[in-house]
Amino acid sequence: MHKEPAVTPELAASHGLKPDEYERILTLIGRTPTFTELGIFSAMWNEHCSYKSSRIHLRKLPTKAPWVIQGPGENAGVIDIGDGQACVFKMESHNHPSFIEPYQGAATGVGGILRDVFTMGARPIACLNLLRFGQPSHPRTRHLVGGVVAGIGGYGNSFGVPTVGGSTAFHKAYDGNILVNAMAVGLARTDEIFYAKATGVGNPIVYLGSKTGRDGIHGATMASASFEADAEEKRPTVQVGDPFSEKLLLEACLELMQSGAVIAIQDMGAAGLTSSAVEMGAKGDLGIELDLDKVPCREEGMSAYEMMLSESQERMLMVLTPEKEAQAEAIFRKWGLDFAVIGKTTDTLRFVIKHGGEVKADLPIKELGDEAPLYDRPHVPTPRKPIVDATLTPAPVPNAQALKKLLGSAELCSKRWVWEQYDHLILGNTVVAPGGDAAVVRIENGPKGLAMTTDVNARYCAADPKEGGKQAVAEAWRNITAVGGKPLAVTDNLNFGNPERPEYMGQFVGCLEGIGEACRALDFPIVSGNVSLYNETQGQGILPTPAIGGVGLVDDVNEATRIGFSAAGDAIVLIGETRGWLGQSAWLATICGREEGAPPPVDLAAERRNGDFLRAAIHRGEIRAAHDLSEGGLAVALAEMCMAGGIGAEIYALPEGPAHAVLFGEDQARYLAACPAAGAGAILAAAKAAGVPALRIGTTGGAALALPGENPLPVDELKAVFESALPAYMAGKHDFS
């Protein structure tokens, strides 16, 4: 047998446990832990699993609504979408692994989030992602983009679920710590949701799926630490994925669930066997006893420590009804997967691990989670930034030239190169594909569909965390609204720097305050999510990046709106108030080289009023195309609508103010809508009656975008700039400078 090292304070420190945390362990169990027990504590008490720096703030978020079936605390959130159907979804990060090994890091991020969804009894119908890379000129960026995109496509395409939406951006703050956030959405029956809570004493605990190896050991611990100069040496902590095994696991699990054999089920994700077993027992107020001699291993001579901390992929843990054990095994054998009874539930409230005839761990199971450290870390608010005065910020280049530069910038250029590597049509239910405001996926035979999106503007969040947090939620809400969807619920992925630094913890607290306020005001509760802290390299933190994944319901997918102009002669209506807000705008950063000022304020009452007005008009069939206004402002949104539809536009009326600020300012709560010219008057009258600012600014038609006072810009010319930038960069022929 393995000779285990003596546990010392130094060994505990090397496991990421601080001196006071190690003392807490000694007090809790009344003795020095074994080596395996130390590994278990390091896994359960790291930031990734215990949320020790974030729990007290997460509790303040709104998580309930009449349509919420399951909020945070399970593998994924669940909402009721009518007709006995439920939508199950969640977002998670795989940031550190993807920086070290981009293909496998991203691939296993997709695999993990898919398991979270089908563990609840749902069949996955869509994947999305949110990706943040360093500046394009950084020597590693191109390699990381290529590897991450290939990993997401390689796993999702092979597994057979469409990747329908996402967000990709670049900033120097991510040079040493990229973000790879994966989201999955699934469908289940409301009366067939499965949970992780174990029940019944003496019931068999079954290991399902792929064999356990040494890959991913300390993965969760690594995810809870900052990167130093030795990041490359952490490659062994990255798991290796097999999408074909996961597809078999999905089918076997769903078949087993239909058999009535499953009492509880838990995905083996971060911290593997340790976390899954502890959570199942603790949620059910039961003890768990495991015999590791029965765990299927793909490597010789694995120790108890290695087995408990391995994060090998495509594995599940279940508690089964004893009399259906043989039936369950037959189902898994049919699908060619491992099935092994490795333990049982007990009434002892102890977590007992046996290996080679010896007890390797004997710990109080509830305290492993409940007694994890909980920190109210010191935090300081981010200093307020001054408002950028548009009248004192002259345009350095003509507006037409600025528009072309923005459309070809790394921030705003077409990300088609990314999403065309994903199969976004498999399963045949994708109605609105990537490239618009939100994706729309048909539910089974329709007519209903789900609208889904991911978004965040990290520059806003860095400048004013509270307003940035509000804006991220409002943006997701607008994206869903713009396709005609009713926003229902949110999942989030809170990516921040080192919480032990008060300024970074202040960003976290501020963003959560804004997120909570917006979710309450918009009836858009948070049902699941993930916190990823310590995203920094050698003391340099990322921008605060609270990614928001939104899901909404479309009553009839045949009436979903797209962003592209669809007919010549339509009226173009600007909905919402335009003040020309330039602070933290893409125009200021890209055209002027300045990331300055306060971000645009978010008026949540206006967001709700303007969005509800547009959605109602879409439902009445009055709107032919719609697009929300965000980065790049009015001019970029107009160009995107022209390019998507292949139709030009003549703009003859603009809101008052300096032209560059009106065209490129990023005021919130705004949309562009195209409608038949004959119906424009009625829409404007209805807007006035509803207290919604609305202005007819132009007409669709022709082959160019004509802005006031500028030479017309051929749509084909704009499209060439927009579409060519990223492929040229990835081919090494363009650097975005």
XYZ file of C-alpha atoms in Angstrom:
737
model
C 0.000 0.000 0.000
C 0.983 3.641 -0.381
C 3.022 5.170 2.414
C 1.217 8.386 3.150
C 3.158 11.493 4.170
C 2.804 12.834 7.687
C 0.319 15.685 7.833
C 1.910 18.920 9.024
C 0.917 22.585 8.954
C 3.328 22.986 6.021
C 1.623 20.187 4.069
C -1.755 21.771 4.831
C -0.475 25.105 3.519
C 0.646 23.420 0.289
C -2.981 22.241 -0.085
C -4.212 25.834 -0.050
C -5.361 25.765 3.598
C -4.483 28.814 5.659
C -3.089 28.325 9.221
C -6.377 29.287 10.897
C -8.270 26.940 8.562
C -5.958 24.057 9.478
C -6.501 24.876 13.170
C -10.245 24.783 12.535
C -9.855 21.261 11.102
C -7.877 20.092 14.157
C -10.574 21.468 16.470
C -13.398 20.006 14.388
C -12.121 16.421 14.341
C -10.056 16.497 17.564
C -6.918 15.029 15.967
C -4.461 15.391 13.090
C -6.179 14.441 9.834
C -4.926 11.607 7.684
C -3.403 12.472 4.324
C -6.650 11.503 2.558
C -8.686 13.576 5.018
C -6.425 16.554 4.387
C -7.077 16.173 0.657
C -10.834 16.004 1.305
C -10.769 19.175 3.423
C -8.631 21.002 0.848
C -11.181 20.135 -1.831
C -14.301 20.950 0.180
C -12.929 24.125 1.745
C -11.390 25.759 -1.303
C -13.082 28.776 -2.822
C -14.388 26.852 -5.847
C -16.449 24.421 -3.746
C -17.205 26.280 -0.509
C -17.887 29.844 -1.778
C -16.285 30.969 1.479
C -15.663 34.541 0.297
C -18.947 34.968 -1.561
C -21.708 33.124 0.330
C -22.769 36.018 2.543
C -23.188 38.266 -0.505
C -24.849 35.658 -2.735
C -27.607 35.262 -0.131
C -28.822 38.775 -0.968
C -29.687 37.914 -4.581
C -33.333 37.371 -5.636
C -33.847 33.684 -6.428
C -37.605 33.157 -6.221
C -40.583 33.679 -8.527
C -43.811 31.759 -9.143
C -42.173 30.087 -12.159
C -38.979 29.054 -10.323
C -39.028 25.337 -9.481
C -35.424 25.093 -8.236
C -33.116 27.962 -7.400
C -29.396 27.926 -6.529
C -28.017 24.981 -4.558
C -28.603 22.116 -6.982
C -26.699 21.005 -10.069
C -28.722 23.495 -12.150
C -31.666 25.873 -11.860
C -35.154 24.902 -13.023
C -38.043 27.093 -14.228
C -41.593 26.257 -15.267
C -42.278 27.157 -18.915
C -45.872 25.887 -19.040
C -47.543 22.797 -20.486
C -45.853 20.590 -17.884
C -42.427 21.520 -19.233
C -39.400 22.788 -17.346
C -36.251 24.528 -18.536
C -33.057 23.507 -16.709
C -29.930 25.650 -17.100
C -26.666 26.794 -15.563
C -23.352 28.463 -16.390
C -19.919 27.510 -15.029
C -16.322 28.573 -15.507
C -13.292 26.638 -16.694
C -10.930 29.590 -16.723
C -7.686 28.327 -15.223
C -7.688 24.943 -17.027
C -8.361 26.662 -20.363
C -5.395 28.999 -19.944
C -3.084 26.064 -19.217
C -4.438 23.654 -21.840
C -6.980 25.510 -24.004
C -8.477 22.601 -25.959
C -9.100 20.216 -23.053
C -9.840 23.029 -20.608
C -12.635 24.379 -22.791
C -13.870 20.925 -23.850
C -14.237 19.657 -20.287
C -15.930 22.926 -19.312
C -18.627 22.104 -21.870
C -18.795 18.491 -20.671
C -19.186 19.519 -17.057
C -22.022 21.953 -17.678
C -23.886 19.452 -19.862
C -23.694 16.931 -16.996
C -25.058 19.503 -14.564
C -28.147 19.791 -16.767
C -28.834 16.147 -17.531
C -28.145 15.190 -13.912
C -31.408 17.017 -13.168
C -33.264 14.742 -15.598
C -33.207 17.180 -18.517
C -32.170 16.522 -22.089
C -29.751 19.293 -23.169
C -31.000 21.293 -26.159
C -28.434 24.109 -26.407
C -25.041 25.363 -25.272
C -23.755 28.928 -25.043
C -20.511 30.453 -23.850
C -18.819 33.668 -22.807
C -15.135 33.995 -23.710
C -12.659 36.685 -22.730
C -9.117 36.751 -24.114
C -6.114 39.045 -23.730
C -5.215 41.785 -26.171
C -4.822 40.488 -29.739
C -1.167 41.556 -29.832
C -0.244 39.350 -26.864
C 1.918 36.421 -28.054
C -0.379 33.750 -26.562
C -3.785 35.165 -27.517
C -4.084 33.650 -30.990
C -3.075 30.202 -29.671
C -5.576 30.429 -26.805
C -8.450 31.560 -29.056
C -7.788 28.726 -31.489
C -7.547 26.082 -28.765
C -10.573 27.204 -26.769
C -12.851 27.509 -29.800
C -11.708 24.110 -31.091
C -12.308 22.561 -27.657
C -15.832 23.955 -27.347
C -16.686 22.846 -30.881
C -14.990 19.485 -30.537
C -16.953 18.552 -27.432
C -20.336 20.105 -28.216
C -20.390 18.973 -31.852
C -19.414 15.407 -30.935
C -21.881 15.225 -28.056
C -24.621 16.404 -30.401
C -25.976 19.607 -28.861
C -25.998 22.884 -30.805
C -23.895 25.804 -29.568
C -26.268 28.642 -30.376
C -24.961 31.770 -28.707
C -22.149 33.450 -26.883
C -19.950 36.457 -26.411
C -16.271 36.833 -27.326
C -14.149 39.849 -26.432
C -10.527 40.883 -25.938
C -8.814 43.082 -23.353
C -5.300 43.331 -21.974
C -6.618 42.591 -18.460
C -7.111 38.946 -19.548
C -3.574 38.514 -20.946
C -2.584 36.145 -18.155
C -5.993 34.786 -17.167
C -8.578 34.156 -19.880
C -12.230 33.435 -19.123
C -14.072 30.423 -20.509
C -17.647 30.315 -19.199
C -19.906 27.545 -20.509
C -23.710 27.487 -20.292
C -26.111 24.644 -21.040
C -29.904 24.632 -21.371
C -32.102 21.542 -21.200
C -35.742 20.434 -21.134
C -37.510 18.163 -18.654
C -41.013 17.436 -17.415
C -41.941 19.429 -14.319
C -42.833 16.210 -12.492
C -39.616 14.418 -13.472
C -36.872 16.598 -11.952
C -34.059 14.737 -10.163
C -32.148 16.073 -7.183
C -28.904 15.364 -5.299
C -30.502 14.771 -1.889
C -29.935 11.176 -0.757
C -32.711 9.434 1.201
C -33.023 6.105 2.967
C -30.490 4.207 5.089
C -28.590 1.265 3.596
C -29.286 2.217 -0.013
C -26.577 1.427 -2.546
C -24.311 4.212 -3.787
C -23.417 3.544 -7.391
C -20.521 4.822 -9.463
C -21.467 5.324 -13.119
C -19.719 6.316 -16.322
C -16.024 6.396 -17.164
C -13.139 5.028 -15.126
C -11.189 7.132 -12.633
C -7.678 8.270 -13.536
C -5.106 10.678 -12.198
C -6.189 13.586 -14.410
C -7.595 16.674 -12.757
C -6.266 15.970 -9.252
C -6.316 19.305 -7.393
C -8.302 20.867 -10.242
C -10.696 22.642 -7.873
C -7.842 23.773 -5.647
C -5.965 25.116 -8.660
C -9.102 26.979 -9.696
C -9.064 28.708 -6.304
C -5.539 30.088 -6.599
C -3.932 32.918 -8.513
C -1.569 32.166 -11.374
C 2.075 32.837 -10.718
C 5.007 32.371 -13.087
C 4.650 28.560 -12.918
C 1.238 28.317 -14.615
C 2.541 25.953 -17.318
C 3.549 23.414 -14.645
C -0.106 22.994 -13.641
C -0.958 21.088 -16.848
C -1.528 17.757 -14.947
C -4.410 19.399 -13.050
C -6.409 19.717 -16.297
C -8.909 16.959 -17.057
C -9.298 15.181 -20.388
C -12.768 14.909 -21.896
C -14.491 12.265 -24.033
C -17.733 13.599 -25.558
C -18.712 10.204 -26.951
C -18.616 8.645 -23.477
C -20.666 11.555 -22.191
C -23.297 11.031 -24.881
C -23.603 7.397 -23.741
C -23.779 8.584 -20.135
C -26.607 10.986 -21.020
C -28.691 8.302 -22.698
C -28.031 5.773 -19.937
C -28.915 8.259 -17.186
C -32.153 9.381 -18.845
C -33.174 5.752 -19.427
C -32.327 4.872 -15.836
C -34.342 7.833 -14.554
C -37.371 6.584 -16.469
C -37.051 3.195 -14.736
C -37.804 4.658 -11.301
C -34.539 3.338 -9.852
C -32.921 6.708 -9.066
C -33.294 8.168 -5.563
C -30.575 10.825 -5.917
C -27.990 11.740 -8.507
C -24.936 13.991 -8.511
C -22.428 14.848 -11.219
C -18.767 14.297 -10.330
C -17.455 17.738 -11.188
C -15.064 19.873 -9.159
C -13.411 17.776 -6.418
C -14.829 14.633 -8.041
C -15.900 11.787 -5.803
C -15.347 13.833 -2.642
C -17.703 16.686 -3.418
C -20.421 14.559 -5.040
C -20.588 12.047 -2.179
C -20.487 14.668 0.583
C -23.200 16.795 -1.041
C -25.549 13.844 -1.525
C -25.193 12.723 2.066
C -25.237 16.144 3.697
C -28.340 17.294 1.779
C -30.189 14.182 2.943
C -28.922 14.270 6.561
C -27.292 10.895 6.012
C -23.862 9.377 6.386
C -21.931 7.942 3.443
C -19.599 4.934 3.466
C -17.430 4.235 0.413
C -15.162 1.264 -0.384
C -12.617 2.540 -2.880
C -11.494 -0.977 -3.754
C -14.672 -1.112 -5.873
C -14.070 2.130 -7.821
C -13.338 1.399 -11.509
C -9.844 2.785 -12.188
C -7.998 3.128 -15.461
C -4.584 3.426 -13.804
C -2.739 0.955 -11.578
C -2.112 1.499 -7.896
C -4.178 4.631 -7.314
C -4.234 5.747 -3.680
C -7.327 6.724 -1.721
C -6.112 10.330 -1.853
C -5.837 10.228 -5.647
C -9.218 8.574 -6.128
C -11.030 11.026 -3.882
C -9.540 14.089 -5.609
C -9.450 12.945 -9.243
C -11.583 15.036 -11.580
C -11.734 12.492 -14.389
C -14.637 13.336 -16.660
C -17.948 11.697 -17.592
C -18.683 10.253 -14.134
C -21.817 10.236 -11.967
C -22.771 9.123 -8.489
C -26.271 7.821 -7.737
C -28.255 6.482 -4.833
C -30.486 3.699 -6.135
C -33.575 1.845 -4.993
C -32.057 -1.501 -3.826
C -34.594 -3.719 -5.554
C -33.863 -2.061 -8.912
C -30.089 -2.406 -8.706
C -29.898 -5.268 -11.231
C -32.157 -3.447 -13.697
C -30.027 -0.320 -13.356
C -26.823 -2.259 -13.946
C -28.266 -3.871 -17.066
C -29.092 -0.422 -18.500
C -25.549 0.856 -17.967
C -23.905 -2.305 -19.276
C -26.063 -2.003 -22.393
C -24.584 1.461 -23.011
C -21.040 0.130 -22.451
C -20.434 2.101 -19.266
C -18.996 1.200 -15.887
C -21.471 0.457 -13.127
C -20.165 -0.318 -9.660
C -21.758 -0.326 -6.210
C -19.062 1.416 -4.199
C -20.843 2.191 -0.939
C -24.032 2.743 0.976
C -25.974 5.393 2.853
C -25.829 5.222 6.670
C -27.480 6.899 9.641
C -24.169 7.929 11.230
C -23.729 11.383 9.623
C -20.109 10.313 9.021
C -18.158 10.311 5.773
C -16.183 7.074 5.907
C -13.668 6.054 3.225
C -12.147 2.564 3.154
C -9.337 1.345 0.916
C -7.275 -1.826 1.087
C -9.005 -2.893 4.263
C -8.096 0.333 6.074
C -10.192 3.336 7.057
C -8.587 6.252 5.207
C -11.063 8.906 6.307
C -13.744 9.210 8.966
C -15.179 12.718 9.092
C -18.416 14.450 10.152
C -20.274 14.833 6.849
C -22.416 17.902 7.592
C -19.517 19.890 8.970
C -17.471 19.282 5.828
C -19.809 21.710 4.113
C -21.539 23.593 6.926
C -18.351 24.329 8.872
C -16.371 25.495 5.862
C -14.877 28.904 6.568
C -17.161 31.849 5.838
C -15.452 35.179 5.334
C -16.856 38.683 5.357
C -13.801 40.011 3.618
C -12.889 43.689 3.846
C -14.024 45.577 0.772
C -13.704 49.137 -0.434
C -15.979 50.753 -3.019
C -14.576 51.626 -6.423
C -14.018 55.402 -6.646
C -16.629 57.141 -8.795
C -15.455 58.234 -12.227
C -16.260 61.659 -13.690
C -18.824 61.952 -16.478
C -17.251 62.386 -19.916
C -18.568 65.608 -21.469
C -19.253 64.944 -25.155
C -18.936 68.623 -25.997
C -15.363 68.577 -24.635
C -14.492 65.330 -26.421
C -14.196 66.181 -30.108
C -14.264 63.445 -32.741
C -10.694 62.805 -33.962
C -11.922 61.260 -37.253
C -15.106 61.591 -39.354
C -18.019 59.532 -38.107
C -18.122 57.300 -41.197
C -14.438 56.449 -40.702
C -15.012 55.821 -37.002
C -17.869 53.434 -37.804
C -15.690 51.369 -40.140
C -12.897 51.214 -37.566
C -15.329 50.085 -34.856
C -16.828 47.390 -37.096
C -13.322 46.050 -37.757
C -12.177 46.244 -34.123
C -11.510 43.160 -31.998
C -14.337 44.223 -29.704
C -17.101 44.660 -32.273
C -16.080 42.723 -35.388
C -18.079 39.688 -36.490
C -17.371 36.583 -34.424
C -18.561 34.321 -37.241
C -15.094 32.694 -37.320
C -15.835 31.486 -33.784
C -19.397 30.284 -34.090
C -19.064 28.681 -37.483
C -16.804 26.115 -35.814
C -19.742 25.125 -33.632
C -22.601 23.060 -34.987
C -25.471 25.421 -34.196
C -28.084 23.548 -36.228
C -27.799 19.956 -34.963
C -31.103 18.597 -33.572
C -32.881 20.830 -36.096
C -34.526 23.213 -33.617
C -32.362 26.333 -33.913
C -34.661 29.098 -35.173
C -32.495 32.181 -34.584
C -28.811 31.296 -34.962
C -25.734 33.087 -33.528
C -25.019 36.625 -34.681
C -28.150 38.351 -33.371
C -29.327 39.585 -29.990
C -30.419 36.214 -28.583
C -30.607 32.698 -29.965
C -34.030 31.069 -30.257
C -34.460 27.297 -30.040
C -37.762 25.543 -30.723
C -39.158 23.397 -27.904
C -39.827 19.933 -29.317
C -42.516 20.409 -31.968
C -43.196 24.056 -31.149
C -44.672 26.518 -31.519
C -42.977 27.607 -28.279
C -39.286 28.316 -28.077
C -36.604 29.440 -25.661
C -34.606 32.631 -26.169
C -31.135 32.610 -24.600
C -28.147 34.914 -24.374
C -24.900 35.616 -22.506
C -23.416 39.040 -21.934
C -21.452 41.438 -19.735
C -19.528 44.671 -20.308
C -16.519 44.349 -18.031
C -15.318 47.900 -18.727
C -18.553 49.218 -17.269
C -18.156 46.939 -14.238
C -14.597 48.111 -13.586
C -15.583 51.777 -13.817
C -18.709 51.460 -11.648
C -19.404 47.934 -10.346
C -22.995 48.613 -9.315
C -24.023 50.234 -12.615
C -22.054 47.607 -14.539
C -23.848 44.809 -12.695
C -27.214 46.423 -13.428
C -26.293 46.842 -17.085
C -25.245 43.200 -17.526
C -28.681 42.021 -16.370
C -30.502 44.714 -18.371
C -28.535 43.779 -21.495
C -29.552 40.115 -21.201
C -33.159 41.207 -20.608
C -33.041 43.448 -23.713
C -31.478 40.741 -25.884
C -34.335 38.358 -25.077
C -36.933 41.112 -25.488
C -35.544 42.086 -28.910
C -36.363 38.643 -30.360
C -39.879 38.809 -28.889
C -39.128 36.713 -25.813
C -40.436 37.104 -22.267
C -37.350 37.119 -19.986
C -37.807 34.567 -17.188
C -34.603 33.839 -15.274
C -30.851 34.231 -15.064
C -27.799 32.122 -14.418
C -24.544 33.908 -13.664
C -20.814 33.310 -13.669
C -19.092 35.777 -11.371
C -15.470 36.118 -12.546
C -13.339 38.338 -10.288
C -9.813 38.792 -8.984
C -8.353 38.001 -5.564
C -11.049 38.442 -2.871
C -8.340 38.989 -0.235
C -7.633 42.365 -1.835
C -10.242 44.890 -0.647
C -10.481 46.725 -3.994
C -11.304 43.476 -5.855
C -13.710 42.362 -3.153
C -15.314 45.800 -3.475
C -15.861 45.143 -7.180
C -17.548 41.837 -6.338
C -19.856 43.363 -3.719
C -20.739 46.319 -5.958
C -21.530 44.169 -8.992
C -23.737 41.868 -6.911
C -25.607 44.868 -5.550
C -26.340 46.029 -9.095
C -27.220 42.532 -10.336
C -29.645 42.024 -7.455
C -31.306 45.388 -7.969
C -31.801 44.766 -11.701
C -33.084 41.202 -11.237
C -35.672 42.443 -8.735
C -36.778 45.376 -10.894
C -37.113 43.225 -14.025
C -38.641 40.109 -12.388
C -35.629 38.186 -13.649
C -34.549 35.916 -10.741
C -31.206 34.106 -10.503
C -31.728 30.340 -10.382
C -28.164 29.021 -10.678
C -24.608 30.159 -11.091
C -20.948 29.921 -10.290
C -18.323 32.073 -8.607
C -14.786 32.153 -10.000
C -12.362 34.163 -7.869
C -8.571 34.522 -7.849
C -8.565 35.327 -11.563
C -5.251 37.114 -11.566
C -1.675 36.544 -12.624
C 1.305 37.720 -10.624
C -0.842 40.223 -8.752
C -2.698 41.614 -11.787
C -6.426 40.936 -11.644
C -8.868 40.665 -14.536
C -11.607 43.199 -15.095
C -14.621 42.332 -12.921
C -16.656 40.146 -15.268
C -20.021 38.983 -13.894
C -21.286 37.058 -16.925
C -25.066 36.890 -17.157
C -26.862 34.082 -18.962
C -30.513 34.868 -19.592
C -33.372 32.586 -20.644
C -36.820 33.621 -21.832
C -39.906 32.176 -23.475
C -41.025 32.833 -27.048
C -44.712 31.957 -27.500
C -44.366 31.201 -31.202
C -40.947 30.805 -32.790
C -42.396 31.694 -36.194
C -42.887 35.238 -34.887
C -39.385 35.663 -33.416
C -37.748 38.865 -34.661
C -34.267 39.065 -36.157
C -31.869 41.995 -36.341
C -31.650 42.165 -40.138
C -33.729 44.648 -42.130
C -36.090 42.500 -44.189
C -37.753 44.917 -46.635
C -37.050 48.207 -48.381
C -39.218 51.174 -47.499
C -39.686 50.258 -43.834
C -39.622 52.976 -41.194
C -36.738 52.839 -38.715
C -37.796 53.827 -35.199
C -35.420 54.545 -32.319
C -36.975 53.585 -28.985
C -35.527 55.031 -25.776
C -33.792 58.243 -24.793
C -30.465 59.277 -26.392
C -28.166 61.605 -24.501
C -24.870 60.707 -26.167
C -23.152 58.962 -23.236
C -19.484 58.408 -24.163
C -17.966 57.299 -20.841
C -16.446 53.761 -21.141
C -17.843 53.490 -24.672
C -16.320 51.427 -27.455
C -15.933 54.686 -29.438
C -13.895 56.318 -26.677
C -11.692 53.210 -26.252
C -11.191 52.329 -29.930
C -11.243 55.708 -31.663
C -9.700 57.849 -28.914
C -7.628 55.187 -27.113
C -9.174 56.169 -23.756
C -10.923 53.919 -21.256
C -12.290 56.707 -19.114
C -15.259 58.077 -17.281
C -18.423 56.808 -15.695
C -20.308 54.134 -17.659
C -23.856 54.863 -18.825
C -26.364 54.861 -15.954
C -29.096 52.231 -16.006
C -32.664 53.381 -15.369
C -34.406 50.104 -14.566
C -37.891 51.594 -14.748
C -37.118 52.842 -18.271
C -35.644 49.446 -19.187
C -38.849 47.723 -18.161
C -41.175 50.273 -19.739
C -39.326 50.447 -23.080
C -38.777 46.699 -23.295
C -42.382 45.828 -22.453
C -43.534 48.308 -25.110
C -41.347 46.764 -27.830
C -42.285 43.206 -26.897
C -45.992 44.031 -27.061
C -45.512 45.596 -30.517
C -43.645 42.473 -31.678
C -46.464 40.269 -30.400
C -49.007 42.361 -32.301
C -47.045 41.701 -35.491
C -46.122 45.364 -35.986
C -42.316 44.947 -35.973
C -40.327 43.352 -38.812
C -36.827 43.667 -37.298
C -35.508 44.706 -33.909
C -32.102 45.159 -32.283
C -31.036 46.420 -28.881
C -28.441 49.186 -28.688
C -25.310 48.410 -26.723
C -21.581 48.667 -27.533
C -20.967 51.046 -30.400
C -24.321 52.741 -29.931
C -26.761 53.758 -32.648
C -24.371 53.771 -35.623
C -23.050 50.261 -34.984
C -26.570 48.903 -34.405
C -27.741 50.422 -37.696
C -24.775 48.937 -39.546
C -25.433 45.512 -38.011
C -29.077 45.623 -39.108
C -28.061 46.645 -42.640
C -25.395 43.930 -42.878
C -27.641 41.201 -41.457
C -30.421 41.967 -43.931
C -28.325 43.026 -46.917
C -30.388 46.221 -47.152
C -29.201 49.800 -46.727
C -30.822 52.669 -44.849
C -31.126 56.426 -45.092
C -30.985 58.188 -41.724
C -32.433 61.675 -41.905
C -33.292 62.534 -38.298
C -31.149 62.148 -35.203
C -31.743 63.078 -31.556
C -30.242 66.401 -30.515
C -26.583 66.597 -29.506
C -23.061 66.375 -30.954
C -23.294 63.945 -33.897
C -20.463 61.681 -32.740
C -22.004 61.332 -29.276
C -25.488 60.677 -30.660
C -24.163 58.073 -33.108
C -21.731 56.267 -30.795
C -22.941 57.023 -27.263
C -24.049 53.976 -25.299
C -27.173 55.189 -23.503
C -29.153 52.259 -22.131
C -32.781 51.067 -22.501
C -32.746 51.620 -26.267
C -33.796 49.593 -29.306
C -34.048 50.027 -33.040
C -37.189 48.680 -34.707
C -38.157 48.436 -38.352
C -41.838 48.450 -39.255
C -43.938 48.982 -42.391
C -44.011 52.720 -43.111
C -47.800 52.783 -42.911
C -47.663 51.544 -39.312
C -45.007 53.937 -38.032
C -47.479 56.623 -36.976
C -49.482 54.212 -34.840
C -46.312 52.936 -33.137
C -45.121 56.463 -32.383
C -48.547 57.367 -30.998
C -48.645 54.261 -28.823
C -45.140 55.026 -27.560
C -46.151 58.553 -26.620
C -49.199 57.239 -24.754
C -46.985 54.758 -22.867
C -44.408 57.400 -21.937
C -41.773 55.715 -24.125
C -39.402 58.033 -26.039
C -39.577 57.111 -29.750
C -38.355 58.830 -32.904
C -38.587 57.855 -36.559
C -35.004 58.332 -37.738
C -34.981 56.920 -41.261
C -36.090 54.470 -43.923
C -34.677 51.170 -45.127
C -33.621 50.654 -48.740
C -30.781 50.920 -51.201
C -27.338 49.386 -50.897
C -25.698 51.871 -48.525
C -26.019 53.249 -45.006
C -26.396 57.007 -45.311
C -25.770 58.911 -42.079
C -26.519 62.671 -41.891
C -23.623 64.744 -43.172
C -21.560 61.699 -44.188
C -20.864 60.045 -47.523
C -23.047 56.922 -47.895
C -21.280 53.740 -46.803
C -21.939 50.738 -49.090
C -23.274 47.854 -47.006
C -20.977 45.420 -48.839
C -17.983 47.568 -47.853
C -19.046 47.608 -44.199
C -19.646 43.864 -44.277
C -16.201 43.203 -45.753
C -14.557 45.093 -42.889
C -16.822 43.489 -40.284
C -16.462 39.891 -41.476
C -12.793 39.809 -42.478
C -11.113 41.104 -39.323
C -11.163 38.022 -37.090
C -10.346 35.428 -39.809
C -7.419 37.611 -40.914
C -6.203 37.893 -37.326
C -6.424 34.135 -36.756
C -4.500 33.569 -40.012
C -1.716 35.833 -38.732
C -2.386 38.501 -41.378
C -3.922 41.198 -39.166
C -3.257 42.479 -35.658
C -6.161 44.896 -34.967
C -3.677 47.726 -34.335
